[in-house]
């Protein structure tokens, strides 16, 4: 993999993915709404270009697509990782709250996949959608988030079928509990309680999710498409 786009790259998992890709010599276009302007840094082996970006904004995808096409010519991989988590139960959810989550998590993933296809070369590419174990079951207390992750699973399958002829593979990963800012403010007691619910008895480290994403984005997984990979320390067994 030579060039990749990673969204939500300022966050726990996204930053780990961008760093791991760059450590293999890749050029990474790291996008996040919390970045300011555009900046570039050389990493150990590769190169990270960070840009301020909203995944739910079609114009932002057009702007980045033009920039990527002019500077790098093509991309080999896209990781749709940006998301927001809003722990609101079904009966308390508002239209505005539901739409806010849907726009970032679901629409953002759709726009990302759609923008990536024309940027991928004739010999194909890989798309990895970061989903959640919250999209494998009814995640009580997080109605919109869980719904958006179920939708991403569906989009992953349809896109995998439709893009197979272009040699573009599309897969999804389902992290369980990962030690990132998305878990919110937690006391040591809360964290210990969460870890106790996991058969492997700890939360995941962002780097562990990044390794799985890197495998799915690389040629080593060339016969895998439309698949889903749970990485949750056994929590959903
Ligand atoms: N942390 C967990 O326990 C966990 C569990 C399952 C799945 N996930 C998934 O992993 C992915 C990464 O989450 P994380 O844990 O690193 O969370 P995080 O909050 O640390 O990072 C998410 C990043 O997405 C960015 N973002 C949010 N809205 C955006 C937008 N509109 N445009 C661009 N960027 C935007 C944020 O600024 C943030 O940097 C998400 O898809 C999340 O649903 C996380």
Coordinates of C-alpha atoms and ligand atoms in Angstrom, one line a residue:
X1 CA 0.0 0.0 0.0
X2 CA 1.4 3.3 -1.1
X3 CA -1.2 6.0 -0.4
X4 CA -4.2 5.8 1.9
X5 CA -6.9 8.1 3.2
X6 CA -7.8 7.7 6.9
X7 CA -10.7 9.6 8.4
X8 CA -11.1 10.5 12.1
X9 CA -7.3 10.4 12.2
X10 CA -7.0 12.7 15.2
X11 CA -8.8 10.2 17.4
X12 CA -7.5 7.2 19.2
X13 CA -7.9 4.5 16.6
X14 CA -7.5 6.7 13.6
X15 CA -4.2 8.1 14.8
X16 CA -2.9 4.6 15.4
X17 CA -4.0 3.6 11.9
X18 CA -2.3 6.6 10.3
X19 CA 0.9 6.0 12.2
X20 CA 1.0 2.3 11.4
X21 CA 0.4 2.9 7.7
X22 CA 3.1 5.6 7.6
X23 CA 5.5 3.3 9.4
X24 CA 5.4 0.9 6.4
X25 CA 6.4 3.8 4.1
X26 CA 2.9 4.8 3.0
X27 CA 1.7 8.3 2.3
X28 CA -1.3 8.9 4.5
X29 CA -3.9 11.6 4.0
X30 CA -5.2 12.0 7.5
X31 CA -8.5 13.7 7.8
X32 CA -10.3 15.0 10.9
X33 CA -12.7 17.8 11.8
X34 CA -10.5 18.6 14.8
X35 CA -7.4 19.3 12.6
X36 CA -6.7 22.9 11.7
X37 CA -5.8 23.8 8.1
X38 CA -3.4 21.4 6.4
X39 CA 0.0 20.3 7.7
X40 CA 2.6 17.7 6.7
X41 CA 5.0 15.6 8.6
X42 CA 7.5 12.9 7.7
X43 CA 7.2 9.8 10.0
X44 CA 9.8 7.0 10.5
X45 CA 9.3 5.8 7.0
X46 CA 6.4 7.5 5.4
X47 CA 4.6 10.7 5.3
X48 CA 1.4 12.1 6.9
X49 CA -0.6 14.9 5.4
X50 CA -3.2 16.1 7.9
X51 CA -6.2 18.2 6.9
X52 CA -9.2 19.7 8.5
X53 CA -12.2 17.9 7.1
X54 CA -15.9 17.0 7.8
X55 CA -16.8 13.5 6.5
X56 CA -20.4 14.4 6.2
X57 CA -19.7 17.3 3.9
X58 CA -19.8 16.4 0.2
X59 CA -17.9 19.5 -0.8
X60 CA -15.0 18.5 1.6
X61 CA -14.8 15.1 -0.2
X62 CA -14.7 16.9 -3.6
X63 CA -11.9 19.2 -2.3
X64 CA -9.8 16.4 -0.9
X65 CA -10.3 14.2 -4.0
X66 CA -9.0 17.0 -6.2
X67 CA -6.0 17.6 -3.9
X68 CA -5.2 13.8 -3.7
X69 CA -5.5 13.4 -7.4
X70 CA -3.3 16.3 -8.2
X71 CA -0.6 15.5 -5.6
X72 CA -0.6 11.7 -5.5
X73 CA -2.5 10.6 -8.6
X74 CA -4.3 7.8 -6.8
X75 CA -5.0 6.0 -3.5
X76 CA -4.7 2.3 -2.7
X77 CA -6.8 2.4 0.5
X78 CA -9.5 4.3 2.3
X79 CA -10.3 3.7 6.0
X80 CA -13.7 5.2 7.0
X81 CA -13.0 5.5 10.7
X82 CA -14.5 8.8 11.8
X83 CA -17.6 8.5 14.0
X84 CA -19.5 10.1 16.8
X85 CA -20.9 8.2 19.7
X86 CA -24.0 9.6 21.4
X87 CA -25.4 7.4 24.2
X88 CA -29.1 8.2 23.9
X89 CA -31.8 5.5 24.3
X90 CA -34.4 4.9 21.6
X91 CA -37.3 6.6 23.5
X92 CA -35.2 9.7 24.3
X93 CA -33.6 10.2 20.9
X94 CA -34.5 13.4 19.0
X95 CA -34.7 13.9 15.2
X96 CA -31.7 16.3 15.4
X97 CA -29.7 13.8 17.5
X98 CA -30.5 10.9 15.2
X99 CA -29.6 13.0 12.2
X100 CA -26.3 14.2 13.7
X101 CA -25.1 10.6 14.3
X102 CA -26.4 9.4 10.9
X103 CA -24.7 12.2 9.0
X104 CA -21.3 11.5 10.4
X105 CA -21.3 7.7 10.8
X106 CA -23.5 6.6 7.9
X107 CA -23.5 9.4 5.3
X108 CA -19.8 10.0 6.0
X109 CA -19.0 6.4 5.2
X110 CA -21.1 6.5 2.0
X111 CA -19.5 9.7 0.8
X112 CA -16.0 8.3 1.6
X113 CA -16.5 5.1 -0.4
X114 CA -18.0 7.0 -3.3
X115 CA -15.1 9.5 -3.4
X116 CA -12.5 6.7 -3.1
X117 CA -13.6 4.7 -6.1
X118 CA -12.4 7.1 -8.9
X119 CA -9.2 7.6 -7.0
X120 CA -8.3 3.9 -7.1
X121 CA -6.2 2.6 -9.9
X122 CA -7.2 -0.1 -12.4
X123 CA -5.5 -2.8 -10.3
X124 CA -7.9 -2.1 -7.5
X125 CA -7.7 -1.0 -3.9
X126 CA -9.2 -1.6 -0.5
X127 CA -11.8 0.1 1.7
X128 CA -12.0 -0.7 5.4
X129 CA -15.1 0.5 7.3
X130 CA -14.6 0.8 11.0
X131 CA -17.8 -0.4 12.5
X132 CA -18.5 -1.7 16.0
X133 CA -19.8 -4.6 18.0
X134 CA -22.6 -2.1 18.6
X135 CA -23.6 -2.9 15.1
X136 CA -23.7 -6.7 15.7
X137 CA -26.5 -6.5 18.3
X138 CA -29.1 -4.1 19.8
X139 CA -26.8 -1.7 21.7
X140 CA -29.2 -0.7 24.4
X141 CA -28.8 3.0 25.3
X142 CA -27.2 4.1 22.0
X143 CA -30.0 3.9 19.5
X144 CA -28.6 6.1 16.7
X145 CA -25.0 4.9 17.0
X146 CA -26.0 1.2 16.9
X147 CA -28.3 1.9 14.0
X148 CA -25.6 3.7 12.0
X149 CA -23.2 0.8 12.6
X150 CA -25.7 -1.7 11.3
X151 CA -26.1 0.5 8.2
X152 CA -22.4 0.5 7.6
X153 CA -22.4 -3.3 7.6
X154 CA -25.0 -3.2 4.9
X155 CA -23.2 -0.6 2.9
X156 CA -20.0 -2.7 3.2
X157 CA -21.7 -5.8 1.7
X158 CA -23.4 -3.9 -1.2
X159 CA -20.3 -2.0 -2.1
X160 CA -18.2 -5.2 -1.9
X161 CA -20.4 -6.8 -4.5
X162 CA -20.7 -3.8 -6.7
X163 CA -17.0 -3.0 -6.6
X164 CA -15.5 -6.5 -6.9
X165 CA -15.4 -6.1 -10.7
X166 CA -13.1 -3.1 -10.2
X167 CA -10.9 -5.2 -7.9
X168 CA -11.8 -3.0 -5.0
X169 CA -12.3 -4.9 -1.8
X170 CA -14.6 -3.6 1.0
X171 CA -14.5 -5.0 4.5
X172 CA -15.6 -4.0 8.0
X173 CA -14.1 -4.4 11.4
X174 CA -16.0 -4.5 14.7
X175 CA -14.0 -3.3 17.7
X176 CA -15.3 -4.0 21.1
X177 CA -14.2 -1.7 23.9
X178 CA -11.1 0.3 22.9
X179 CA -9.2 2.6 25.2
X180 CA -9.8 5.9 23.4
X181 CA -11.5 9.3 24.1
X182 CA -14.8 7.8 22.6
X183 CA -15.2 5.9 25.9
X184 CA -15.6 9.3 27.6
X185 CA -14.6 10.3 31.1
X186 CA -14.2 7.2 33.1
X187 CA -13.0 6.5 36.6
X188 CA -10.5 3.7 37.2
X189 CA -13.4 1.8 38.8
X190 CA -15.5 2.2 35.6
X191 CA -12.7 1.0 33.4
X192 CA -12.0 -2.0 35.6
X193 CA -15.8 -2.9 35.4
X194 CA -15.7 -2.6 31.6
X195 CA -12.6 -4.8 31.4
X196 CA -14.1 -7.4 33.7
X197 CA -16.9 -7.9 31.1
X198 CA -14.4 -8.9 28.5
X199 CA -13.2 -12.5 28.5
X200 CA -9.6 -11.4 27.8
X201 CA -10.1 -9.1 30.8
X202 CA -8.9 -5.8 29.3
X203 CA -9.8 -3.1 26.9
X204 CA -8.2 -3.2 23.4
X205 CA -5.4 -0.8 22.5
X206 CA -5.9 1.3 19.4
X207 CA -2.8 -0.2 17.8
X208 CA -4.5 -3.7 17.9
X209 CA -7.4 -2.4 15.9
X210 CA -4.9 -0.6 13.5
X211 CA -3.1 -3.9 12.9
X212 CA -6.3 -5.6 11.7
X213 CA -7.2 -2.6 9.5
X214 CA -3.7 -2.6 8.0
X215 CA -4.0 -6.3 7.1
X216 CA -7.4 -5.7 5.4
X217 CA -6.0 -2.7 3.5
X218 CA -2.9 -4.6 2.3
X219 CA -2.4 -7.2 -0.5
X220 CA -2.1 -9.9 2.1
X221 CA -5.9 -10.0 2.3
X222 CA -6.4 -9.9 -1.5
X223 CA -9.1 -12.7 -1.4
X224 CA -11.2 -11.1 1.4
X225 CA -14.1 -8.9 0.5
X226 CA -17.5 -8.2 2.0
X227 CA -16.3 -9.7 5.3
X228 CA -16.6 -8.6 8.8
X229 CA -14.0 -9.0 11.6
X230 CA -14.8 -8.8 15.3
X231 CA -12.0 -7.7 17.5
X232 CA -13.4 -7.5 21.0
X233 CA -11.4 -9.7 23.3
X234 CA -14.2 -12.2 23.2
X235 CA -16.9 -9.9 24.5
X236 CA -19.6 -11.0 22.0
X237 CA -18.9 -14.7 22.2
Ligands
LIG1 N1 -13.4 3.3 21.3 C1 -14.2 2.3 21.2 O1 -14.5 1.6 22.3 C2 -14.9 1.9 19.9 C3 -15.6 0.7 19.9 C4 -16.2 0.3 18.7 C5 -16.0 1.0 17.6 N2 -15.3 2.2 17.6 C6 -15.2 2.9 16.4 O2 -13.8 3.2 16.1 C7 -13.8 4.4 15.3 C8 -12.8 5.4 15.9 O3 -13.2 5.7 17.2 P1 -12.2 6.1 18.4 O4 -12.5 5.2 19.5 O5 -10.9 6.3 17.9 O6 -12.9 7.5 18.8 P2 -12.3 9.0 18.9 O7 -13.5 9.8 19.5 O8 -11.1 9.0 19.7 O9 -12.1 9.4 17.4 C9 -13.1 9.7 16.5 C10 -12.5 10.8 15.6 O10 -13.5 11.1 14.6 C11 -13.4 12.5 14.4 N3 -14.7 13.0 13.8 C12 -15.9 13.0 14.4 N4 -16.8 13.5 13.5 C13 -16.1 13.8 12.4 C14 -16.5 14.4 11.2 N5 -17.8 14.8 10.9 N6 -15.6 14.6 10.2 C15 -14.3 14.2 10.5 N7 -13.9 13.7 11.6 C16 -14.8 13.5 12.6 C17 -13.2 13.1 15.8 O11 -12.8 14.4 15.7 C18 -12.2 12.1 16.4 O12 -10.9 12.5 16.2 C19 -15.2 4.9 15.3 O13 -15.8 4.5 14.0 C20 -15.9 4.2 16.4 O14 -17.3 4.1 16.2 C21 -14.7 2.6 18.8

